[in-house]
Tab-separated table of C-alpha atoms in Angstrom:
chain	number	residue	atom	x	y	z
Y	235	MET	CA	-3.522	-4.773	28.415
Y	236	SER	CA	-0.278	-6.606	28.432
Y	237	GLY	CA	2.455	-4.839	30.181
Y	238	THR	CA	5.257	-6.706	28.555
Y	239	ARG	CA	4.072	-5.622	24.765
Y	240	GLU	CA	6.201	-2.961	23.406
Y	241	ASN	CA	4.610	0.661	22.922
Y	242	TRP	CA	5.198	3.720	20.712
Y	243	THR	CA	7.154	6.427	22.566
Y	244	SER	CA	4.476	8.842	22.300
Y	245	ARG	CA	1.026	9.375	20.262
Y	246	SER	CA	3.180	11.273	17.688
Y	247	GLY	CA	5.311	8.299	17.186
Y	248	PHE	CA	2.549	6.296	16.298
Y	249	ILE	CA	0.987	8.978	14.061
Y	250	ILE	CA	4.348	9.308	12.052
Y	251	ALA	CA	4.450	5.589	11.730
Y	252	ALA	CA	0.848	5.351	10.703
Y	253	VAL	CA	1.362	8.109	7.927
Y	254	GLY	CA	4.455	6.254	6.992
Y	255	SER	CA	2.750	3.243	6.054
Y	256	ALA	CA	-0.045	4.921	4.495
Y	257	VAL	CA	2.173	6.926	2.343
Y	258	GLY	CA	3.882	4.470	-0.020
Y	259	LEU	CA	4.760	3.989	-3.687
Y	260	GLY	CA	0.934	4.134	-4.553
Y	261	ASN	CA	0.390	7.532	-3.452
Y	262	ILE	CA	3.155	8.969	-5.654
Y	263	TRP	CA	2.336	6.888	-9.092
Y	264	ARG	CA	-1.166	5.491	-8.541
Y	265	PHE	CA	-3.386	8.455	-7.266
Y	266	PRO	CA	-2.459	11.345	-9.731
Y	267	TYR	CA	-3.238	8.664	-12.546
Y	268	VAL	CA	-6.696	7.514	-11.060
Y	269	ALA	CA	-7.865	10.985	-10.520
Y	270	TYR	CA	-7.118	11.804	-14.042
Y	271	GLU	CA	-8.708	8.779	-15.341
Y	272	ASN	CA	-11.877	9.478	-13.408
Y	273	GLY	CA	-12.719	13.012	-13.775
Y	274	GLY	CA	-9.777	14.922	-13.011
Y	275	GLY	CA	-10.788	17.784	-10.576
Y	276	ALA	CA	-14.411	16.396	-10.185
Y	277	PHE	CA	-12.494	13.190	-8.875
Y	278	LEU	CA	-11.669	14.907	-5.731
Y	279	ILE	CA	-15.294	15.096	-4.682
Y	280	PRO	CA	-15.933	11.459	-4.326
Y	281	TYR	CA	-12.477	10.933	-3.037
Y	282	LEU	CA	-12.833	13.221	-0.353
Y	283	LEU	CA	-16.465	11.686	0.330
Y	284	ALA	CA	-14.959	8.110	0.222
Y	285	LEU	CA	-12.224	9.194	2.508
Y	286	ILE	CA	-15.039	10.413	5.036
Y	287	THR	CA	-17.516	7.685	4.678
Y	288	ALA	CA	-15.659	4.742	4.382
Y	289	GLY	CA	-11.840	5.166	4.717
Y	290	LEU	CA	-11.895	6.855	8.232
Y	291	PRO	CA	-14.819	4.676	9.744
Y	292	LEU	CA	-12.820	1.606	8.723
Y	293	LEU	CA	-9.559	3.296	10.027
Y	294	PHE	CA	-11.193	3.810	13.194
Y	295	LEU	CA	-12.662	0.109	13.398
Y	296	ASP	CA	-8.917	-0.975	12.675
Y	297	TYR	CA	-7.686	1.293	15.474
Y	298	ALA	CA	-10.338	-0.048	17.967
Y	299	THR	CA	-9.492	-3.529	16.893
Y	300	GLY	CA	-6.073	-3.326	17.819
Y	301	HIS	CA	-6.014	-1.390	20.718
Y	302	ARG	CA	-8.545	-2.916	22.568
Y	303	SER	CA	-7.000	-6.307	22.478
Y	304	SER	CA	-3.422	-5.116	22.503
Y	305	GLY	CA	-2.985	-7.653	19.743
Y	306	SER	CA	-1.935	-8.472	16.010
Y	307	PRO	CA	-5.152	-9.252	13.720
Y	308	PRO	CA	-5.473	-13.064	14.909
Y	309	LYS	CA	-5.405	-12.424	18.543
Y	310	ALA	CA	-7.424	-8.993	18.066
Y	311	TYR	CA	-10.173	-10.657	15.930
Y	312	ARG	CA	-10.468	-13.810	17.914
Y	313	ALA	CA	-11.550	-11.330	20.838
Y	314	LEU	CA	-14.340	-10.255	19.006
Y	315	PHE	CA	-16.199	-13.125	17.324
Y	316	LYS	CA	-15.829	-16.756	16.673
Y	317	GLY	CA	-13.780	-17.837	13.917
Y	318	GLY	CA	-12.164	-14.304	14.170
Y	319	GLU	CA	-8.692	-15.870	14.465
Y	320	THR	CA	-8.842	-17.219	10.866
Y	321	LEU	CA	-9.552	-13.931	9.414
Y	322	GLY	CA	-6.545	-12.207	11.274
Y	323	TRP	CA	-4.215	-14.938	9.721
Y	324	TRP	CA	-5.752	-14.320	6.335
Y	325	GLN	CA	-4.695	-10.415	6.810
Y	326	VAL	CA	-1.218	-11.523	8.216
Y	327	CYS	CA	-0.648	-14.071	4.922
Y	328	VAL	CA	-1.666	-10.938	2.827
Y	329	CYS	CA	1.032	-9.007	4.136
Y	330	ILE	CA	3.433	-11.576	3.691
Y	331	ILE	CA	2.522	-12.062	0.056
Y	332	ILE	CA	2.672	-8.047	-0.501
Y	333	GLY	CA	5.963	-8.006	1.158
Y	334	LEU	CA	7.423	-10.584	-1.424
Y	335	TYR	CA	6.865	-8.348	-4.214
Y	336	TYR	CA	7.109	-4.625	-2.614
Y	337	ALA	CA	10.584	-5.344	-2.078
Y	338	SER	CA	11.052	-6.078	-5.698
Y	339	VAL	CA	9.620	-2.427	-6.992
Y	340	LEU	CA	11.637	-1.088	-4.137
Y	341	THR	CA	14.670	-2.560	-5.583
Y	342	TRP	CA	13.798	-0.778	-9.148
Y	343	ALA	CA	13.282	2.598	-7.506
Y	344	GLY	CA	16.763	2.371	-5.580
Y	345	SER	CA	18.426	1.312	-8.711
Y	346	TYR	CA	16.891	4.276	-10.506
Y	347	VAL	CA	18.309	6.585	-8.086
Y	348	TYR	CA	21.920	5.527	-9.403
Y	349	PHE	CA	20.348	5.405	-12.993
Y	350	SER	CA	19.577	9.200	-12.601
Y	351	ILE	CA	22.905	10.196	-12.891
Y	352	GLY	CA	23.866	10.667	-16.221
Y	353	GLN	CA	20.412	9.117	-16.940
Y	354	ALA	CA	21.645	5.483	-17.702
Y	355	TRP	CA	18.308	4.745	-19.431
Y	356	GLY	CA	19.376	6.740	-22.653
Y	357	SER	CA	16.974	7.846	-25.682
Y	358	ASP	CA	14.473	4.546	-24.920
Y	359	PRO	CA	13.587	4.285	-21.481
Y	360	GLU	CA	10.926	1.909	-21.933
Y	361	SER	CA	13.321	-0.402	-23.888
Y	362	PHE	CA	16.022	0.197	-21.123
Y	363	PHE	CA	13.226	-0.636	-18.314
Y	364	PHE	CA	11.953	-3.894	-19.820
Y	365	ASN	CA	14.781	-5.220	-21.793
Y	366	THR	CA	18.142	-3.929	-20.611
Y	367	TYR	CA	17.312	-3.627	-16.696
Y	368	LEU	CA	14.676	-6.180	-15.953
Y	369	GLN	CA	15.557	-8.401	-18.855
Y	370	THR	CA	11.795	-9.619	-19.078
Y	371	SER	CA	11.299	-12.806	-20.637
Y	372	LYS	CA	9.206	-13.094	-23.510
Y	373	ALA	CA	8.130	-16.819	-22.694
Y	374	THR	CA	4.662	-17.028	-21.772
Y	375	GLY	CA	5.113	-19.551	-18.770
Y	376	PHE	CA	7.095	-19.563	-15.462
Y	377	ASP	CA	11.073	-18.696	-16.069
Y	378	LEU	CA	13.300	-18.470	-13.274
Y	379	GLN	CA	16.381	-17.374	-15.003
Y	380	PHE	CA	18.583	-15.227	-13.021
Y	381	VAL	CA	19.335	-11.541	-13.491
Y	382	SER	CA	22.568	-11.020	-11.471
Y	383	HIS	CA	22.101	-6.996	-11.401
Y	384	LEU	CA	18.586	-7.538	-9.802
Y	385	PHE	CA	20.035	-9.952	-7.027
Y	386	TRP	CA	22.310	-7.650	-4.703
Y	387	PRO	CA	19.762	-4.797	-4.856
Y	388	ILE	CA	16.994	-6.595	-3.669
Y	389	VAL	CA	19.161	-8.340	-0.748
Y	390	GLY	CA	20.122	-5.013	0.185
Y	391	ILE	CA	16.503	-3.916	0.720
Y	392	TRP	CA	15.985	-6.823	2.573
Y	393	ALA	CA	18.856	-6.219	4.822
Y	394	LEU	CA	17.701	-2.710	5.249
Y	395	THR	CA	14.371	-3.817	6.324
Y	396	LEU	CA	15.329	-6.429	8.696
Y	397	ILE	CA	17.662	-4.198	10.502
Y	398	ILE	CA	14.653	-1.757	11.047
Y	399	LEU	CA	12.645	-4.362	12.510
Y	400	PHE	CA	15.177	-6.089	14.595
Y	401	GLY	CA	15.401	-2.612	16.262
Y	402	GLY	CA	11.880	-3.328	17.602
Y	403	VAL	CA	8.785	-0.919	17.659
Y	404	LYS	CA	10.607	2.168	19.320
Y	405	LYS	CA	14.139	1.963	17.793
Y	406	GLY	CA	13.153	0.401	14.722
Y	407	VAL	CA	9.850	0.917	13.163
Y	408	GLU	CA	9.289	4.537	15.135
Y	409	LEU	CA	12.809	5.841	14.671
Y	410	SER	CA	12.968	4.775	11.356
Y	411	ASN	CA	9.680	6.551	10.376
Y	412	LYS	CA	11.025	9.571	12.247
Y	413	ILE	CA	13.923	9.986	9.794
Y	414	PHE	CA	12.412	8.815	6.614
Y	415	MET	CA	8.942	10.621	6.940
Y	416	PRO	CA	10.565	14.301	7.322
Y	417	LEU	CA	13.155	13.240	4.639
Y	418	LEU	CA	10.241	12.386	2.287
Y	419	PHE	CA	8.463	15.629	2.858
Y	420	VAL	CA	11.492	17.579	2.266
Y	421	LEU	CA	12.752	15.720	-0.988
Y	422	PHE	CA	9.084	15.945	-2.386
Y	423	THR	CA	8.618	19.561	-1.675
Y	424	ILE	CA	11.564	20.200	-3.704
Y	425	LEU	CA	10.438	18.068	-6.318
Y	426	VAL	CA	6.966	19.756	-6.632
Y	427	VAL	CA	8.507	23.174	-6.535
Y	428	GLN	CA	10.930	22.097	-9.360
Y	429	SER	CA	8.045	20.612	-11.360
Y	430	LEU	CA	6.078	23.706	-10.836
Y	431	ARG	CA	8.894	26.140	-12.583
Y	432	LEU	CA	8.983	23.956	-15.684
Y	433	PRO	CA	7.532	25.141	-19.026
Y	434	GLY	CA	4.181	23.770	-19.775
Y	435	ALA	CA	3.739	23.049	-15.935
Y	436	ALA	CA	0.143	25.232	-16.163
Y	437	GLU	CA	-1.108	22.780	-18.946
Y	438	GLY	CA	-0.197	19.822	-16.737
Y	439	LEU	CA	-2.176	21.135	-13.760
Y	440	ASN	CA	-5.181	22.260	-16.035
Y	441	ALA	CA	-5.222	18.467	-17.126
Y	442	PHE	CA	-5.367	17.171	-13.529
Y	443	PHE	CA	-7.614	19.811	-11.798
Y	444	THR	CA	-10.060	20.327	-14.703
Y	445	PRO	CA	-13.473	18.722	-13.500
Y	446	ASN	CA	-15.144	16.412	-16.024
Y	447	TRP	CA	-18.611	16.452	-13.908
Y	448	SER	CA	-20.205	14.018	-16.119
Y	449	ALA	CA	-17.866	11.426	-14.796
Y	450	MET	CA	-19.296	11.635	-11.583
Y	451	MET	CA	-22.389	9.777	-13.259
Y	452	ASP	CA	-20.523	6.807	-13.602
Y	453	TYR	CA	-20.463	4.465	-10.685
Y	454	LYS	CA	-16.926	3.103	-11.655
Y	455	VAL	CA	-15.593	6.477	-10.715
Y	456	TRP	CA	-16.993	6.254	-7.232
Y	457	LEU	CA	-15.900	2.614	-7.000
Y	458	ALA	CA	-12.379	3.736	-7.980
Y	459	ALA	CA	-12.436	6.563	-5.420
Y	460	TYR	CA	-13.483	4.145	-2.569
Y	461	GLY	CA	-11.063	1.359	-3.763
Y	462	HIS	CA	-8.376	3.936	-3.815
Y	463	THR	CA	-9.032	5.308	-0.545
Y	464	PHE	CA	-8.917	1.662	1.136
Y	465	PHE	CA	-5.584	0.728	-0.493
Y	466	SER	CA	-4.123	4.117	0.359
Y	467	LEU	CA	-4.824	4.304	4.190
Y	468	SER	CA	-3.416	0.885	4.486
Y	469	VAL	CA	-6.717	-0.234	6.091
Y	470	GLY	CA	-8.243	-3.812	5.983
Y	471	PHE	CA	-5.093	-5.992	5.988
Y	472	GLY	CA	-3.835	-5.915	9.645
Y	473	ILE	CA	-1.320	-3.049	9.357
Y	474	MET	CA	-3.462	-0.226	11.521
Y	475	VAL	CA	-4.418	-3.112	13.804
Y	476	THR	CA	-1.150	-3.942	14.529
Y	477	TYR	CA	0.062	-0.315	14.881
Y	478	ALA	CA	-2.635	0.524	17.132
Y	479	SER	CA	-1.944	-2.448	19.281
Y	480	TYR	CA	1.230	-0.870	20.329
Y	481	LEU	CA	-0.530	2.477	21.466
Y	482	LYS	CA	-0.665	3.106	25.106
Y	483	PRO	CA	-4.100	2.414	27.092
Y	484	LYS	CA	-5.383	6.267	26.969
Y	485	THR	CA	-4.817	7.401	23.518
Y	486	ASN	CA	-6.756	9.581	21.577
Y	487	LEU	CA	-7.737	7.305	18.758
Y	488	THR	CA	-9.989	9.484	16.548
Y	489	GLY	CA	-8.161	12.532	16.741
Y	490	SER	CA	-5.092	10.421	15.495
Y	491	GLY	CA	-7.171	8.856	12.892
Y	492	LEU	CA	-7.955	12.196	11.414
Y	493	ILE	CA	-4.508	13.370	11.407
Y	494	VAL	CA	-3.475	10.173	9.349
Y	495	GLY	CA	-6.172	10.531	6.933
Y	496	PHE	CA	-5.873	13.979	5.997
Y	497	ALA	CA	-2.464	13.720	6.034
Y	498	ASN	CA	-2.260	10.765	3.654
Y	499	ALA	CA	-4.993	12.662	1.354
Y	500	SER	CA	-2.658	15.877	1.244
Y	501	THR	CA	0.238	13.833	0.292
Y	502	GLU	CA	-1.541	12.587	-2.675
Y	503	ILE	CA	-2.833	15.807	-3.693
Y	504	LEU	CA	0.610	17.030	-3.331
Y	505	ALA	CA	1.956	14.219	-5.808
Y	506	GLY	CA	-0.979	14.906	-8.502
Y	507	ILE	CA	0.494	18.535	-8.572
Y	508	GLY	CA	3.954	17.376	-8.830
Y	509	ILE	CA	3.424	14.444	-11.113
Y	510	PHE	CA	1.067	16.583	-13.306
Y	511	ALA	CA	3.121	19.590	-13.610
Y	512	ALA	CA	5.923	17.360	-14.899
Y	513	LEU	CA	3.780	15.632	-17.334
Y	514	GLY	CA	3.020	19.166	-18.716
Y	515	PHE	CA	6.560	19.979	-19.213
Y	516	MET	CA	6.907	16.472	-21.031
Y	517	ALA	CA	3.625	17.365	-23.535
Y	518	HIS	CA	5.060	20.870	-24.056
Y	519	ALA	CA	8.436	19.426	-24.971
Y	520	ALA	CA	7.143	17.012	-27.327
Y	521	GLY	CA	4.513	19.089	-28.746
Y	522	LYS	CA	2.138	16.921	-27.608
Y	523	GLU	CA	-1.178	16.977	-25.671
Y	524	VAL	CA	-1.154	16.058	-21.868
Y	525	GLN	CA	-3.307	13.163	-22.408
Y	526	ASP	CA	-0.806	11.861	-25.010
Y	527	VAL	CA	1.844	11.221	-22.316
Y	528	VAL	CA	-0.001	10.345	-19.067
Y	529	SER	CA	0.459	7.232	-17.674
Y	530	GLY	CA	0.011	5.339	-14.306
Y	531	GLY	CA	1.877	2.882	-12.127
Y	532	ILE	CA	4.970	1.477	-13.144
Y	533	GLY	CA	4.576	3.083	-16.391
Y	534	LEU	CA	4.627	6.473	-14.849
Y	535	ALA	CA	7.673	6.006	-12.451
Y	536	PHE	CA	10.006	3.889	-14.852
Y	537	ILE	CA	9.240	5.182	-18.572
Y	538	ALA	CA	7.402	8.520	-18.489
Y	539	PHE	CA	9.463	10.122	-15.387
Y	540	PRO	CA	12.969	8.907	-17.187
Y	541	LYS	CA	11.908	10.800	-20.472
Y	542	ILE	CA	10.851	13.872	-18.323
Y	543	ILE	CA	14.139	13.714	-16.931
Y	544	SER	CA	16.229	13.360	-20.008
Y	545	SER	CA	14.089	16.472	-21.307
Y	546	LEU	CA	15.334	18.762	-18.799
Y	547	GLY	CA	18.902	19.226	-19.677
Y	548	THR	CA	20.567	21.162	-16.773
Y	549	GLY	CA	19.406	19.955	-13.131
Y	550	ALA	CA	18.189	16.690	-14.876
Y	551	ASP	CA	20.288	14.571	-12.355
Y	552	LEU	CA	19.065	16.546	-9.590
Y	553	PHE	CA	15.469	16.074	-10.532
Y	554	GLY	CA	15.837	12.346	-11.095
Y	555	LEU	CA	17.560	12.053	-7.642
Y	556	LEU	CA	14.644	13.746	-6.179
Y	557	PHE	CA	11.922	11.465	-7.676
Y	558	PHE	CA	13.545	8.307	-7.213
Y	559	SER	CA	14.905	8.950	-3.862
Y	560	SER	CA	11.106	10.102	-2.823
Y	561	LEU	CA	9.940	6.732	-4.156
Y	562	PHE	CA	12.326	5.072	-2.436
Y	563	VAL	CA	11.953	6.535	0.979
Y	564	ALA	CA	8.323	6.489	0.791
Y	565	GLY	CA	8.496	2.693	0.010
Y	566	ILE	CA	10.844	1.552	2.908
Y	567	SER	CA	8.561	2.898	5.352
Y	568	SER	CA	5.663	1.211	3.972
Y	569	MET	CA	7.577	-2.366	3.467
Y	570	VAL	CA	8.642	-2.052	7.381
Y	571	SER	CA	4.966	-1.506	8.459
Y	572	ILE	CA	3.946	-4.576	5.860
Y	573	LEU	CA	6.384	-7.014	7.427
Y	574	GLU	CA	5.642	-5.768	11.119
Y	575	VAL	CA	2.200	-7.658	10.905
Y	576	PRO	CA	3.231	-11.271	10.441
Y	577	ILE	CA	6.047	-10.736	12.966
Y	578	ALA	CA	3.643	-9.416	15.725
Y	579	ALA	CA	1.294	-12.121	14.892
Y	580	MET	CA	3.709	-14.714	15.579
Y	581	GLN	CA	5.157	-13.047	18.815
Y	582	ASP	CA	1.392	-13.147	20.224
Y	583	LYS	CA	0.728	-16.870	18.955
Y	584	LEU	CA	3.995	-18.720	19.841
Y	585	LYS	CA	5.549	-16.282	22.163
Y	586	TRP	CA	8.574	-16.085	19.795
Y	587	SER	CA	11.107	-13.133	20.628
Y	588	ARG	CA	11.274	-10.368	18.277
Y	589	LYS	CA	14.718	-11.525	17.285
Y	590	LYS	CA	13.381	-15.032	16.419
Y	591	ALA	CA	10.267	-13.637	14.677
Y	592	VAL	CA	12.059	-11.143	12.540
Y	593	THR	CA	14.951	-14.081	11.702
Y	594	ILE	CA	12.241	-16.732	10.624
Y	595	ILE	CA	9.236	-14.640	8.912
Y	596	GLY	CA	11.642	-11.849	7.671
Y	597	GLY	CA	14.615	-14.323	6.418
Y	598	GLY	CA	12.027	-16.466	4.846
Y	599	SER	CA	10.347	-13.869	2.886
Y	600	ALA	CA	13.610	-12.534	1.996
Y	601	LEU	CA	14.603	-15.955	0.526
Y	602	VAL	CA	11.354	-16.572	-1.159
Y	603	SER	CA	11.416	-12.659	-2.609
Y	604	VAL	CA	15.118	-12.708	-3.858
Y	605	ILE	CA	14.488	-16.080	-5.654
Y	606	LEU	CA	11.423	-15.038	-7.456
Y	607	PHE	CA	12.083	-11.234	-8.268
Y	608	SER	CA	15.808	-11.643	-9.241
Y	609	SER	CA	14.516	-13.332	-12.347
Y	610	VAL	CA	13.472	-12.397	-15.915
Y	611	ASN	CA	9.760	-12.843	-14.747
Y	612	ALA	CA	10.073	-10.224	-12.087
Y	613	ILE	CA	7.565	-7.881	-13.776
Y	614	LYS	CA	4.977	-10.178	-14.549
Y	615	LEU	CA	4.921	-11.631	-11.030
Y	616	VAL	CA	4.730	-8.089	-9.392
Y	617	ASP	CA	1.860	-7.342	-11.795
Y	618	ILE	CA	-0.101	-10.645	-11.319
Y	619	VAL	CA	0.560	-11.044	-7.688
Y	620	ASP	CA	-0.336	-7.190	-7.108
Y	621	HIS	CA	-3.620	-7.465	-8.837
Y	622	PHE	CA	-4.985	-10.651	-7.321
Y	623	ILE	CA	-3.930	-9.756	-3.622
Y	624	ASN	CA	-5.117	-6.228	-3.686
Y	625	ASN	CA	-8.378	-6.840	-5.271
Y	626	ILE	CA	-9.226	-10.078	-3.491
Y	627	GLY	CA	-6.918	-10.174	-0.410
Y	628	ILE	CA	-7.142	-6.712	0.944
Y	629	VAL	CA	-10.740	-6.319	-0.368
Y	630	GLY	CA	-11.981	-9.605	0.724
Y	631	GLY	CA	-10.232	-9.358	4.140
Y	632	ALA	CA	-11.747	-5.905	4.909
Y	633	LEU	CA	-15.204	-7.044	3.732
Y	634	VAL	CA	-15.207	-10.107	5.966
Y	635	SER	CA	-14.112	-8.101	8.975
Y	636	ILE	CA	-16.988	-5.366	8.628
Y	637	LEU	CA	-19.777	-7.926	7.972
Y	638	CYS	CA	-18.676	-9.924	10.799
Y	639	ILE	CA	-18.683	-7.048	13.130
Y	640	THR	CA	-21.394	-4.955	11.879
Y	641	TRP	CA	-23.806	-7.612	10.643
Y	642	PHE	CA	-23.269	-10.938	12.404
Y	643	LYS	CA	-21.761	-9.604	15.804
Y	644	ARG	CA	-23.178	-6.476	16.564
Y	645	SER	CA	-22.292	-6.516	20.342
Y	646	ALA	CA	-18.586	-6.259	18.942
Y	647	LEU	CA	-19.364	-3.058	17.234
Y	648	ILE	CA	-21.079	-1.427	20.117
Y	649	GLU	CA	-18.215	-2.835	22.217
Y	650	LEU	CA	-15.624	-1.035	19.932
Y	651	ARG	CA	-17.489	1.984	19.953
Y	652	ASP	CA	-17.821	2.229	23.542
Y	653	HIS	CA	-13.935	1.529	23.931
Y	654	VAL	CA	-12.812	4.364	21.485
Y	655	ASN	CA	-15.313	6.881	22.882
Y	656	ARG	CA	-13.918	6.424	26.420
Y	657	ILE	CA	-10.446	7.651	25.527
Y	658	SER	CA	-11.079	9.938	22.271
Y	659	THR	CA	-12.143	13.536	21.753
Y	660	ILE	CA	-14.177	13.172	18.696
Y	661	GLN	CA	-17.151	10.645	19.368
Y	662	LEU	CA	-18.343	7.868	17.416
Y	663	GLY	CA	-22.051	7.088	17.160
Y	664	LYS	CA	-24.765	6.208	14.958
Y	665	GLY	CA	-23.084	7.710	11.489
Y	666	TRP	CA	-20.002	5.650	11.918
Y	667	ALA	CA	-22.007	2.498	12.644
Y	668	PHE	CA	-24.120	3.358	9.703
Y	669	THR	CA	-21.380	4.008	7.089
Y	670	LEU	CA	-19.535	0.542	7.883
Y	671	THR	CA	-22.785	-1.482	7.979
Y	672	VAL	CA	-24.149	-0.099	4.645
Y	673	ILE	CA	-22.002	2.166	2.534
Y	674	THR	CA	-18.371	0.174	3.180
Y	675	SER	CA	-19.995	-3.068	3.038
Y	676	LEU	CA	-21.929	-2.278	-0.223
Y	677	VAL	CA	-18.987	-0.975	-1.950
Y	678	LEU	CA	-16.561	-3.475	-1.084
Y	679	LEU	CA	-19.197	-6.356	-1.805
Y	680	THR	CA	-19.503	-4.715	-5.206
Y	681	THR	CA	-16.078	-4.193	-6.056
Y	682	LEU	CA	-15.068	-7.839	-4.842
Y	683	SER	CA	-18.039	-9.313	-6.815
Y	684	MET	CA	-16.971	-7.324	-10.041
Y	685	THR	CA	-13.424	-8.175	-9.218
Y	686	LEU	CA	-13.916	-11.778	-9.112
Y	687	PHE	CA	-16.589	-12.114	-11.947
Y	688	ASN	CA	-14.191	-10.414	-14.533
Y	689	LEU	CA	-11.105	-12.649	-13.209
Y	690	VAL	CA	-13.212	-15.949	-13.691
Y	691	ARG	CA	-14.621	-14.774	-16.916
Y	692	ASN	CA	-11.535	-13.008	-18.522
Y	693	GLY	CA	-8.432	-13.343	-16.420
Y	694	TYR	CA	-6.107	-10.810	-15.831
Y	695	ASP	CA	-4.660	-9.139	-18.490
Y	696	THR	CA	-2.822	-11.017	-21.579
Y	697	TYR	CA	-0.768	-13.139	-19.086
Y	698	SER	CA	-0.824	-17.135	-19.466
Y	699	MET	CA	-3.382	-19.100	-17.235
Y	700	SER	CA	-0.419	-21.008	-16.175
Y	701	LEU	CA	1.143	-17.665	-14.522
Y	702	GLN	CA	-2.348	-16.623	-13.454
Y	703	GLY	CA	-3.050	-19.770	-11.607
Y	704	LEU	CA	0.162	-20.452	-10.132
Y	705	PHE	CA	0.986	-16.742	-8.745
Y	706	GLY	CA	-2.394	-14.828	-8.838
Y	707	TRP	CA	-5.019	-17.572	-7.762
Y	708	GLY	CA	-1.897	-19.337	-6.107
Y	709	SER	CA	-1.528	-16.360	-3.869
Y	710	VAL	CA	-5.211	-16.133	-2.860
Y	711	ILE	CA	-5.251	-20.136	-1.917
Y	712	PHE	CA	-1.981	-19.663	0.198
Y	713	CYS	CA	-3.657	-17.210	2.240
Y	714	ALA	CA	-6.426	-19.074	2.836
Y	715	VAL	CA	-4.987	-22.356	3.542
Y	716	VAL	CA	-2.330	-21.064	5.771
Y	717	ALA	CA	-4.997	-18.870	7.854
Y	718	ILE	CA	-7.172	-22.080	8.407
Y	719	VAL	CA	-3.992	-24.179	9.619
Y	720	LEU	CA	-2.669	-21.455	11.793
Y	721	SER	CA	-6.054	-20.774	13.450
Y	722	LYS	CA	-6.060	-24.672	14.430
Y	723	VAL	CA	-2.483	-24.153	16.404
Y	724	LYS	CA	-2.725	-24.118	19.942
Y	725	ASP	CA	-1.144	-20.982	21.702
Y	726	ARG	CA	1.790	-21.094	23.839
């Protein structure tokens, strides 16, 4: 391994950073809703099985790939099989695209920390979010009309992210995670305790944990469990490959992976408890059933939760500060991990200094992100790009990496297994190879096939085909073209 490449100061530093990447906005607003929609308490069974049979095996694969080569995805995959560099650049491009819109959602969370003081959203949080705050365009096509109060916050998000990245692996990425992750744990624990004390909390928990066993007979529930596990662990799109490349030569990879995997799962279940206790209170206060107030994603964070906060009376401001600060802190650590992938790749490929890589990659991404997401189309672009790049970009990249290693270059799988087993306490064997070769491959192939079929046949949601073509399919085409071009560039 290269002696000039940066390393984490310790294994614990790597674990904290890896957990920081895995625990993001999705853990807080996505998992509770996905679990509720797919069988409640019964969903925990396919979710944990998905974690064990696909999430952790793919995590170990990413760790082994990055650690063995001591390189970012293009370098790491090139060392394993012919054409691997193109796959690596695909994953790098996916991270660039995600970084563009992730900064926008972080901006909203940061703004709502401020809005929580006095509940600036008033009596109609939905209208406030879409019309007053985002000023969402009613036009069906592309509209770059400027929204001034979105501009400075997103500039601030990018400035904070770039400052952390300029600090390098030890003084930037690792140090920031050592600050943000304990802070997130404290904030969210207080939030969960506060939620559990609310009237109606028990009804919310009953809705979250009551098992619907019949749901387990539906294949879509299992696909949802596997799909969420991949997204949640930050596997399949270069982050864990890059983070593992910064580890020292002798590091317990499987032990670290188990800690990261189960720490992430525990955080999600904790989030479910806190979120549904609060939703139970909201239903209790409104005289409704819990299912009538449940929402996921952006609707949960910026519409349902402000309604809950406004209903609290005394202590409402504190509750709002806790929730949106948790979102913001969780998002920053993930944002840093996303941008670290292209920065490391350009350092490997063109031998750029870290300062140059952060300036060009981070600065260029910031410029595009600020232009696109301080406009009246911000929410539309976030939704469209997120859907396409998650369901095609991440799933496609993960599927190709697994197929190439397990089906077409079996010797690479054996090399990675032997590498891990030489330095790890928990040994990888035939079970690991089988789950990657059969279970994970089939789940990803099924998921990707269904997604492509639905998108080609029906499009996504009610968005105009021009917007979907430009920003949805356009994002996928961008990743493909840039990946091919960069793989042809000679190393310096």
